[in-house]
Short mmCIF file of C-alpha atoms and ligand atoms in Angstrom, two decimals:
data_model
loop_
_atom_site.label_atom_id
_atom_site.label_comp_id
_atom_site.label_asym_id
_atom_site.label_seq_id
_atom_site.Cartn_x
_atom_site.Cartn_y
_atom_site.Cartn_z
CA MET A 1 167.32 52.46 18.93
CA GLU A 2 165.31 55.77 18.69
CA LYS A 3 161.58 54.75 18.73
CA ILE A 4 159.30 55.93 15.93
CA ARG A 5 156.05 57.39 17.07
CA LYS A 6 152.54 57.48 15.29
CA PRO A 7 151.99 60.58 13.27
CA ARG A 8 150.47 63.71 15.17
CA GLY A 9 146.50 63.36 15.12
CA THR A 10 146.34 59.75 14.46
CA MET A 11 145.57 56.96 16.87
CA ASP A 12 146.29 53.33 17.54
CA ILE A 13 143.18 51.26 18.62
CA LEU A 14 144.03 48.19 20.56
CA ALA A 15 141.75 45.83 22.71
CA PRO A 16 139.71 46.39 24.75
CA GLU A 17 138.90 49.54 22.87
CA SER A 18 138.95 47.79 19.31
CA ASP A 19 136.29 45.41 20.87
CA LEU A 20 134.25 48.43 21.39
CA TRP A 21 134.75 49.70 17.85
CA ILE A 22 133.78 46.34 16.37
CA TYR A 23 130.57 46.50 18.44
CA VAL A 24 129.62 49.96 17.26
CA GLU A 25 130.38 49.27 13.66
CA GLY A 26 128.24 46.27 13.86
CA LYS A 27 125.40 48.31 15.03
CA MET A 28 126.02 50.71 12.17
CA ARG A 29 125.81 47.96 9.67
CA ASP A 30 122.87 46.31 11.51
CA VAL A 31 120.73 49.63 11.55
CA ALA A 32 121.80 50.89 8.02
CA SER A 33 120.85 47.48 6.51
CA ARG A 34 117.66 47.62 8.29
CA PHE A 35 116.88 50.85 6.53
CA GLY A 36 117.77 49.27 3.23
CA PHE A 37 121.15 50.80 2.86
CA SER A 38 124.08 48.74 1.39
CA GLU A 39 127.73 49.04 1.98
CA ILE A 40 129.91 50.91 -0.57
CA ARG A 41 133.62 50.94 -0.41
CA THR A 42 135.68 53.56 -2.33
CA PRO A 43 139.52 54.22 -2.64
CA THR A 44 141.07 55.89 0.10
CA PHE A 45 142.66 58.52 -2.05
CA GLU A 46 141.07 60.26 -5.24
CA GLU A 47 142.25 62.83 -7.62
CA LEU A 48 142.56 66.19 -5.92
CA GLY A 49 139.95 67.80 -8.38
CA LEU A 50 137.17 65.36 -7.12
CA PHE A 51 137.21 67.10 -3.66
CA LYS A 52 137.72 70.60 -5.02
CA ARG A 53 134.47 70.22 -7.06
CA GLY A 54 132.65 67.70 -4.59
CA VAL A 55 133.41 69.37 -1.24
CA GLY A 56 134.01 72.84 -2.70
CA ASP A 57 137.02 75.13 -3.45
CA THR A 58 135.86 77.66 -0.82
CA THR A 59 135.56 75.37 2.20
CA ASP A 60 138.28 75.05 4.79
CA VAL A 61 138.59 71.56 4.21
CA VAL A 62 139.84 72.03 0.77
CA GLN A 63 141.75 75.03 1.33
CA LYS A 64 143.69 74.25 4.54
CA GLU A 65 142.88 70.73 5.71
CA MET A 66 143.61 68.51 2.84
CA TYR A 67 146.57 65.81 2.65
CA THR A 68 147.66 66.00 -1.01
CA PHE A 69 150.47 64.15 -2.95
CA THR A 70 151.77 63.99 -6.10
CA ASP A 71 152.33 60.10 -7.57
CA ARG A 72 155.28 59.00 -9.74
CA ASP A 73 153.30 59.89 -12.84
CA GLY A 74 152.68 63.43 -11.62
CA THR A 75 148.99 63.07 -10.78
CA VAL A 76 147.89 65.16 -7.75
CA PHE A 77 145.86 62.98 -5.38
CA ALA A 78 144.31 63.73 -2.05
CA LEU A 79 143.59 61.36 1.13
CA ARG A 80 139.88 61.57 1.28
CA PRO A 81 138.56 64.37 3.92
CA GLU A 82 135.13 62.99 3.76
CA GLY A 83 133.00 60.34 2.05
CA THR A 84 130.31 61.86 -0.13
CA ALA A 85 132.34 63.01 -3.00
CA SER A 86 133.70 59.58 -3.68
CA VAL A 87 130.28 57.86 -3.35
CA VAL A 88 129.00 60.27 -5.87
CA ARG A 89 131.75 59.61 -8.35
CA ALA A 90 131.52 55.80 -7.93
CA ILE A 91 127.78 56.03 -8.52
CA ILE A 92 128.37 57.78 -11.86
CA GLU A 93 131.17 55.79 -12.83
CA ASN A 94 129.49 52.47 -12.12
CA GLY A 95 126.34 53.31 -14.04
CA LYS A 96 124.35 53.30 -10.83
CA THR A 97 122.25 56.24 -11.89
CA SER A 98 120.22 54.12 -14.01
CA ASP A 99 119.38 51.77 -11.20
CA PRO A 100 115.90 51.78 -9.66
CA MET A 101 115.67 54.93 -7.20
CA PRO A 102 116.35 55.72 -4.70
CA LEU A 103 120.10 54.73 -4.21
CA LYS A 104 120.98 53.92 -0.71
CA TYR A 105 124.72 53.55 0.55
CA TYR A 106 126.41 53.62 3.74
CA TYR A 107 130.14 53.54 4.49
CA ILE A 108 132.42 53.27 7.48
CA ILE A 109 135.86 54.82 6.55
CA ASN A 110 138.81 56.68 7.61
CA CYS A 111 139.20 60.35 6.69
CA PHE A 112 142.03 62.60 6.55
CA ARG A 113 142.15 66.52 7.45
CA TYR A 114 145.12 68.44 8.61
CA GLU A 115 143.57 69.97 11.77
CA LYS A 116 144.74 71.11 15.21
CA PRO A 117 144.45 67.73 17.12
CA GLN A 118 142.33 68.08 20.35
CA ALA A 119 139.71 65.94 22.13
CA GLY A 120 137.20 64.79 19.36
CA ARG A 121 139.27 66.07 16.46
CA SER A 122 142.20 64.20 14.92
CA ARG A 123 143.99 64.24 11.53
CA GLU A 124 142.98 60.72 10.77
CA PHE A 125 139.41 60.08 11.87
CA PHE A 126 136.50 57.58 11.36
CA GLN A 127 133.37 58.37 9.85
CA PHE A 128 130.08 56.43 9.54
CA GLY A 129 128.27 57.92 6.52
CA THR A 130 124.89 57.40 4.50
CA GLU A 131 123.84 58.63 1.03
CA MET A 132 120.56 58.56 -0.56
CA PHE A 133 120.14 59.80 -4.01
CA GLY A 134 117.13 60.17 -6.36
CA ALA A 135 114.49 61.13 -3.74
CA LYS A 136 113.56 65.02 -3.58
CA GLY A 137 110.60 64.82 -1.00
CA PRO A 138 110.86 65.33 2.58
CA ALA A 139 110.59 61.49 3.34
CA ALA A 140 114.12 61.06 2.30
CA ASP A 141 115.30 63.64 4.81
CA PHE A 142 113.27 62.09 7.40
CA THR A 143 114.64 58.55 6.57
CA VAL A 144 118.35 59.46 6.92
CA ILE A 145 117.68 61.44 9.97
CA SER A 146 115.58 58.58 11.38
CA LEU A 147 118.51 56.21 10.60
CA ALA A 148 120.91 58.37 12.65
CA ASP A 149 118.45 58.64 15.53
CA THR A 150 117.70 54.85 15.50
CA LEU A 151 121.50 54.33 15.80
CA LEU A 152 122.08 56.76 18.69
CA ARG A 153 119.09 55.08 20.51
CA GLU A 154 120.28 51.57 20.07
CA LEU A 155 123.79 52.72 21.19
CA GLY A 156 122.20 53.88 24.37
CA ILE A 157 123.19 57.45 23.60
CA THR A 158 120.51 59.69 25.42
CA GLY A 159 122.07 63.12 25.50
CA THR A 160 122.07 64.09 21.69
CA LYS A 161 119.64 66.70 20.37
CA LEU A 162 118.73 67.03 16.57
CA HIS A 163 119.30 70.58 15.28
CA LEU A 164 117.50 71.49 12.25
CA ASN A 165 117.58 74.27 9.48
CA SER A 166 116.73 75.01 5.97
CA ILE A 167 119.03 77.02 3.60
CA GLY A 168 116.73 77.21 0.89
CA CYS A 169 117.41 76.28 -2.91
CA PRO A 170 118.70 78.12 -6.04
CA ASP A 171 115.32 79.82 -6.48
CA CYS A 172 115.17 81.41 -3.05
CA ARG A 173 118.85 81.67 -1.84
CA PRO A 174 120.28 84.45 -4.04
CA ALA A 175 117.80 86.99 -2.52
CA TYR A 176 118.53 85.81 0.96
CA ARG A 177 122.22 85.75 0.25
CA GLU A 178 122.14 89.33 -0.87
CA LYS A 179 120.17 90.39 2.18
CA LEU A 180 122.77 88.53 4.47
CA VAL A 181 125.80 90.00 2.54
CA GLU A 182 124.39 93.50 2.95
CA TYR A 183 123.96 92.87 6.86
CA LEU A 184 127.36 91.33 7.26
CA SER A 185 129.12 93.94 5.06
CA ALA A 186 127.66 96.75 7.27
CA ASN A 187 129.29 94.77 10.17
CA ARG A 188 132.58 94.00 8.37
CA ASP A 189 134.89 95.56 10.78
CA LYS A 190 133.72 93.31 13.67
CA LEU A 191 134.22 90.01 11.67
CA CYS A 192 137.28 87.68 12.24
CA ASP A 193 139.86 87.64 9.32
CA THR A 194 138.55 84.52 8.06
CA CYS A 195 134.99 85.72 7.94
CA LYS A 196 136.24 88.90 6.31
CA ALA A 197 137.44 86.70 3.48
CA ARG A 198 134.27 84.38 3.45
CA LEU A 199 132.18 87.37 2.93
CA GLU A 200 132.43 87.30 -0.81
CA ALA A 201 133.05 83.52 -1.47
CA ASN A 202 130.95 81.77 1.25
CA PRO A 203 128.99 84.29 3.43
CA LEU A 204 126.59 81.56 4.86
CA ARG A 205 129.74 79.95 6.63
CA ILE A 206 130.02 83.06 8.66
CA LEU A 207 126.84 81.90 10.58
CA ASP A 208 128.61 79.09 12.03
CA CYS A 209 131.85 80.67 13.06
CA LYS A 210 133.02 79.96 16.55
CA ASN A 211 134.59 83.25 17.12
CA PRO A 212 132.71 85.14 19.71
CA ASP A 213 132.49 88.53 17.98
CA CYS A 214 131.23 86.75 14.80
CA LYS A 215 128.89 84.70 16.66
CA GLU A 216 127.28 87.95 18.27
CA ILE A 217 126.83 89.36 14.76
CA ALA A 218 125.33 86.00 13.43
CA GLU A 219 122.79 86.24 16.34
CA ALA A 220 121.06 89.39 14.68
CA ALA A 221 121.67 88.37 11.00
CA PRO A 222 118.67 87.74 8.59
CA LYS A 223 117.79 84.11 8.74
CA SER A 224 117.38 81.74 5.77
CA ILE A 225 114.50 80.04 7.23
CA ASP A 226 112.54 83.34 7.12
CA HIS A 227 113.28 83.60 3.39
CA LEU A 228 112.27 80.37 2.14
CA CYS A 229 110.18 80.02 -1.03
CA GLU A 230 106.99 78.23 -1.00
CA GLU A 231 108.33 74.72 -1.85
CA CYS A 232 111.24 74.89 0.57
CA ASP A 233 108.89 76.08 3.15
CA SER A 234 106.30 73.19 2.74
CA HIS A 235 109.29 70.66 2.57
CA MET A 236 110.65 71.86 5.87
CA LYS A 237 107.16 71.70 7.21
CA SER A 238 106.34 68.16 6.15
CA LEU A 239 109.73 66.93 7.35
CA THR A 240 109.13 68.53 10.89
CA GLU A 241 105.65 67.03 10.89
CA MET A 242 107.29 63.58 10.22
CA LEU A 243 109.81 63.96 12.96
CA GLU A 244 107.09 64.94 15.44
CA ALA A 245 105.04 61.86 14.42
CA ALA A 246 107.95 59.76 14.90
CA GLY A 247 108.85 61.16 18.43
CA ILE A 248 112.03 62.53 17.02
CA GLU A 249 112.74 65.76 18.98
CA TYR A 250 114.32 68.58 17.18
CA GLU A 251 115.22 72.46 17.51
CA ILE A 252 115.44 74.70 14.72
CA ASP A 253 119.12 76.21 14.74
CA THR A 254 119.60 78.87 12.33
CA HIS A 255 123.28 78.70 12.74
CA ILE A 256 123.63 75.40 11.12
CA VAL A 257 124.54 76.03 7.46
CA ARG A 258 126.39 74.56 4.42
CA GLY A 259 127.85 77.35 2.36
CA LEU A 260 127.90 75.80 -1.15
CA ASP A 261 125.42 76.29 -4.05
CA TYR A 262 124.84 72.73 -4.39
CA TYR A 263 123.59 72.21 -0.85
CA THR A 264 119.92 72.82 -0.64
CA ARG A 265 117.20 73.07 1.99
CA THR A 266 117.73 70.75 4.83
CA VAL A 267 120.86 70.93 7.07
CA PHE A 268 121.12 69.01 10.32
CA GLU A 269 123.42 68.16 13.29
CA PHE A 270 123.10 65.91 16.09
CA ILE A 271 124.79 67.79 19.07
CA CYS A 272 125.94 66.23 22.28
CA GLU A 273 126.34 68.82 25.06
CA GLY A 274 128.80 67.38 27.64
CA ILE A 275 131.45 65.98 25.47
CA GLY A 276 133.51 69.08 25.08
CA ALA A 277 133.92 71.69 22.39
CA GLN A 278 133.57 69.06 19.49
CA SER A 279 130.10 68.26 20.27
CA THR A 280 128.77 67.61 16.91
CA VAL A 281 128.33 63.88 16.63
CA CYS A 282 126.72 63.97 13.20
CA GLY A 283 126.42 66.52 10.42
CA GLY A 284 124.31 66.23 7.35
CA GLY A 285 122.24 67.62 4.89
CA ARG A 286 120.65 67.58 1.42
CA TYR A 287 122.77 68.41 -1.66
CA ASP A 288 120.52 68.43 -4.71
CA GLY A 289 123.19 69.83 -7.00
CA LEU A 290 126.04 67.76 -6.13
CA MET A 291 125.55 64.92 -8.49
CA GLU A 292 125.32 67.41 -11.52
CA GLN A 293 128.31 69.23 -10.17
CA LEU A 294 130.39 65.94 -10.57
CA GLY A 295 129.31 65.44 -13.99
CA GLY A 296 126.33 63.12 -13.45
CA PRO A 297 122.59 63.54 -14.05
CA SER A 298 120.56 65.92 -11.97
CA GLN A 299 119.56 63.74 -9.21
CA PRO A 300 118.78 65.00 -5.44
CA GLY A 301 120.72 63.72 -2.62
CA ILE A 302 120.79 63.48 1.24
CA GLY A 303 123.15 62.23 3.77
CA PHE A 304 125.22 62.58 7.02
CA GLY A 305 128.48 61.93 8.52
CA MET A 306 128.93 60.81 11.92
CA GLY A 307 132.30 60.95 13.72
CA ILE A 308 132.86 57.60 15.45
CA THR A 309 135.46 58.89 18.06
CA ARG A 310 132.64 61.64 19.00
CA LEU A 311 130.05 58.82 19.29
CA LEU A 312 132.19 56.98 21.65
CA MET A 313 132.78 60.00 23.69
CA ALA A 314 128.87 60.43 23.69
CA MET A 315 128.63 56.85 24.73
CA GLU A 316 131.05 57.18 27.72
CA GLN A 317 129.37 60.51 28.78
CA CYS A 318 126.05 58.92 29.16
CA GLY A 319 127.13 55.53 30.67
CA ALA A 320 125.91 53.69 27.68
CA TYR A 321 126.02 49.64 27.75
CA VAL A 322 129.26 48.45 26.54
CA PRO A 323 129.70 44.66 25.72
CA GLU A 324 131.72 42.55 28.02
CA ALA A 325 135.22 41.67 26.54
CA LYS A 326 135.16 38.28 24.99
CA ARG A 327 136.83 35.54 27.08
CA PRO A 328 137.93 31.86 26.25
CA GLU A 329 135.31 29.20 26.97
CA LEU A 330 138.10 26.55 27.71
CA TYR A 331 141.68 26.77 28.46
CA ILE A 332 143.57 23.40 28.05
CA ALA A 333 146.53 23.17 30.22
CA SER A 334 149.07 20.20 29.66
CA LEU A 335 151.76 18.31 31.17
CA GLY A 336 154.23 16.38 29.14
CA ALA A 337 154.95 16.23 25.31
CA ALA A 338 152.26 13.95 24.39
CA ALA A 339 149.70 15.86 26.27
CA ALA A 340 150.79 19.01 24.74
CA VAL A 341 150.16 17.51 21.13
CA SER A 342 146.68 16.55 22.43
CA ALA A 343 145.93 19.79 24.18
CA ASN A 344 146.53 21.46 20.65
CA CYS A 345 144.52 18.96 19.02
CA ILE A 346 141.47 19.41 21.23
CA THR A 347 141.87 23.15 21.12
CA THR A 348 141.56 23.18 17.42
CA ASP A 349 138.52 20.92 17.41
CA LEU A 350 136.92 23.43 19.87
CA ARG A 351 137.75 26.37 17.64
CA ARG A 352 136.35 24.61 14.58
CA HIS A 353 133.12 24.38 16.45
CA GLY A 354 133.11 28.02 16.85
CA ILE A 355 134.23 27.97 20.51
CA ILE A 356 136.74 30.48 21.87
CA ALA A 357 139.38 28.06 23.45
CA ASP A 358 143.18 28.29 24.10
CA CYS A 359 146.14 26.27 25.21
CA ASP A 360 149.87 26.66 26.05
CA VAL A 361 152.09 27.88 23.23
CA MET A 362 155.07 29.19 25.55
CA GLY A 363 156.29 25.91 27.10
CA ARG A 364 155.18 27.13 30.52
CA SER A 365 154.93 24.85 33.79
CA LEU A 366 151.49 23.38 34.59
CA LYS A 367 151.14 26.02 37.27
CA ALA A 368 152.09 29.13 35.08
CA GLN A 369 149.61 27.76 32.63
CA MET A 370 146.95 27.79 35.27
CA LYS A 371 147.95 31.30 36.24
CA TYR A 372 147.70 32.33 32.72
CA ALA A 373 144.25 30.77 32.11
CA ASP A 374 143.26 32.90 35.06
CA LYS A 375 144.56 36.07 33.93
CA ILE A 376 142.72 35.63 30.50
CA GLY A 377 139.53 34.69 32.28
CA ALA A 378 138.84 31.42 30.95
CA LYS A 379 135.60 30.04 31.84
CA TYR A 380 136.59 26.54 32.22
CA THR A 381 139.93 24.79 32.43
CA LEU A 382 141.04 21.17 31.74
CA ILE A 383 144.13 19.57 32.66
CA LEU A 384 145.65 16.94 30.52
CA GLY A 385 148.42 14.73 31.53
CA ASP A 386 149.79 11.19 30.48
CA SER A 387 147.02 9.30 32.54
CA GLU A 388 144.24 11.40 31.09
CA ILE A 389 145.50 10.68 27.55
CA GLU A 390 145.57 7.10 28.37
CA SER A 391 142.03 6.81 29.80
CA GLY A 392 140.56 9.26 27.27
CA LYS A 393 138.87 11.11 30.46
CA ALA A 394 139.58 14.34 32.12
CA VAL A 395 138.26 16.68 34.68
CA ILE A 396 136.82 20.00 33.45
CA LYS A 397 136.62 22.85 35.97
CA ASN A 398 134.13 25.86 36.02
CA MET A 399 136.36 28.55 37.23
CA LYS A 400 133.50 30.63 38.67
CA THR A 401 131.78 27.91 40.54
CA SER A 402 134.91 25.46 41.09
CA GLU A 403 132.54 22.79 39.92
CA GLN A 404 134.37 19.76 38.46
CA THR A 405 133.06 17.22 35.97
CA GLU A 406 134.60 14.22 34.40
CA ILE A 407 134.16 14.11 30.75
CA LEU A 408 135.33 12.23 27.80
CA ILE A 409 138.23 14.35 26.24
CA LYS A 410 136.69 13.83 22.63
CA ASP A 411 133.36 15.31 24.04
CA ALA A 412 134.99 18.68 24.99
CA ALA A 413 133.28 20.82 22.43
CA GLU A 414 129.98 19.17 23.14
CA PHE A 415 130.25 19.97 26.95
CA ILE A 416 131.18 23.55 26.16
CA LEU A 417 128.37 24.05 23.91
CA ASN A 418 125.91 22.53 26.30
CA ASN A 419 127.17 24.51 29.30
CA LYS A 420 127.49 27.91 27.71
CA GLU A 421 126.29 30.82 30.01
P1 LIG B 501 133.45 70.38 12.72
O1 LIG B 501 132.78 71.69 12.91
O2 LIG B 501 133.53 69.63 13.92
O3 LIG B 501 134.96 70.71 12.14
P2 LIG B 501 132.66 69.59 10.16
O4 LIG B 501 131.64 70.41 9.62
O5 LIG B 501 134.07 69.85 9.70
O6 LIG B 501 132.76 69.36 11.70
P3 LIG B 501 131.64 67.26 8.67
O7 LIG B 501 132.68 67.71 7.30
O8 LIG B 501 130.38 67.58 8.56
O9 LIG B 501 132.23 68.08 9.99
O10 LIG B 501 132.03 65.89 9.01
C1 LIG B 501 130.94 65.14 9.80
C2 LIG B 501 131.22 64.63 11.22
O11 LIG B 501 132.54 63.97 11.29
C3 LIG B 501 131.33 65.56 12.10
O12 LIG B 501 130.15 65.89 12.76
C4 LIG B 501 132.23 65.06 13.31
O13 LIG B 501 131.45 64.17 14.01
C5 LIG B 501 133.23 64.32 12.35
N1 LIG B 501 134.52 65.13 12.18
C6 LIG B 501 134.84 65.91 11.14
N2 LIG B 501 135.98 66.26 11.34
C7 LIG B 501 136.71 65.60 12.45
C8 LIG B 501 137.94 65.53 12.89
N3 LIG B 501 139.08 66.24 12.49
N4 LIG B 501 138.10 64.50 13.96
C9 LIG B 501 137.10 63.92 14.49
N5 LIG B 501 135.88 63.72 14.01
C10 LIG B 501 135.67 64.70 12.85
MG1 LIG B 502 135.79 70.81 10.36
#
């Protein structure tokens, strides 16, 4: 029979990698809850219109990368390409906008984008994201950046750098945008075709184009940070002061932009050189106009999305601590039908006590059972035969030291709990 393969750009995650994912996701939940963020879960698919409005009609994500489908009622849906739009929809739909501010949510989700698969870029990928709504001051920006920074530190990722920029607000950006379009129009011929098309719809995006010619033009372009109004300027100054006070290193990077009108002020990325071309581990920014754009009240927001695969690549790159795979504390080998029943019974007792334990389910010989126990790295083994069942006593063996101890079979769980490494 012909084998069916997984879709291009997706991944299967099996042990021991899945153990690493569990560990990393655990850290995310731990750090996020320490910052007062609670988890939000939203549907994997939404009406296409949500992403058109929430991510933006002129973005690559919406124009080229979305997985859309029409369901049996004729409604057009899309698999989520990111998390923010759904969170904002859910906040509005569930009446959370009248909760005490700020609102703080995090999520760990799969996202879908039709992209060219390569290292650090897949079609189904995983993101840890945070969103904070209701706070317009720089302390909110600082909080989410500090959350990302804390997580990176706790995962032992040392090689990342925070790149920071401000793209202004609806007050100061129009004048800047005009200047930028004027400069870019004068250099139109040298821009790539995508950027030529962006010139009208989304000129800021040209500044982060990866094409070498566009990069060169972007280098000499007017910078948003030099055209900020007083409020945007002081917002940025306060934010950088807080970062400095907290020992979070940053560099101003004028190529970091978000092209859409509802993005305001702070934009940032954590970049890890050395993990390849897809080096942005985390991207975020402020979107004070997004809630209104999606039909809610005007409430400022800020957040980030962190790609989990790239995070794992960064961990590998800097040799970060990775927890050891979990091994059974006890493997119970048995000889004969009565002993097999007893082995299953004791194993269950251990499991009910929260101990990882195992016994034979294959009908293997005693020798083969012991070989298997060794393979799965059992820390202790215990052999049950007719005489053990009769006396109620058995010998438990420490597989590392070969030390043997006689115990009452019914006390197996207690022995393991008292002798855990
Ligand atoms: P990029 O420039 O790498 O395409 P982006 O601007 O499209 O990134 P965002 O929408 O800001 O990315 O998403 C936040 C984070 O999610 C990125 O910084 C990255 O770590 C991760 N990410 C985005 N797209 C992918 C993908 N196709 N595969 C794996 N991770 C991704
Ligand atoms: Mg992208």
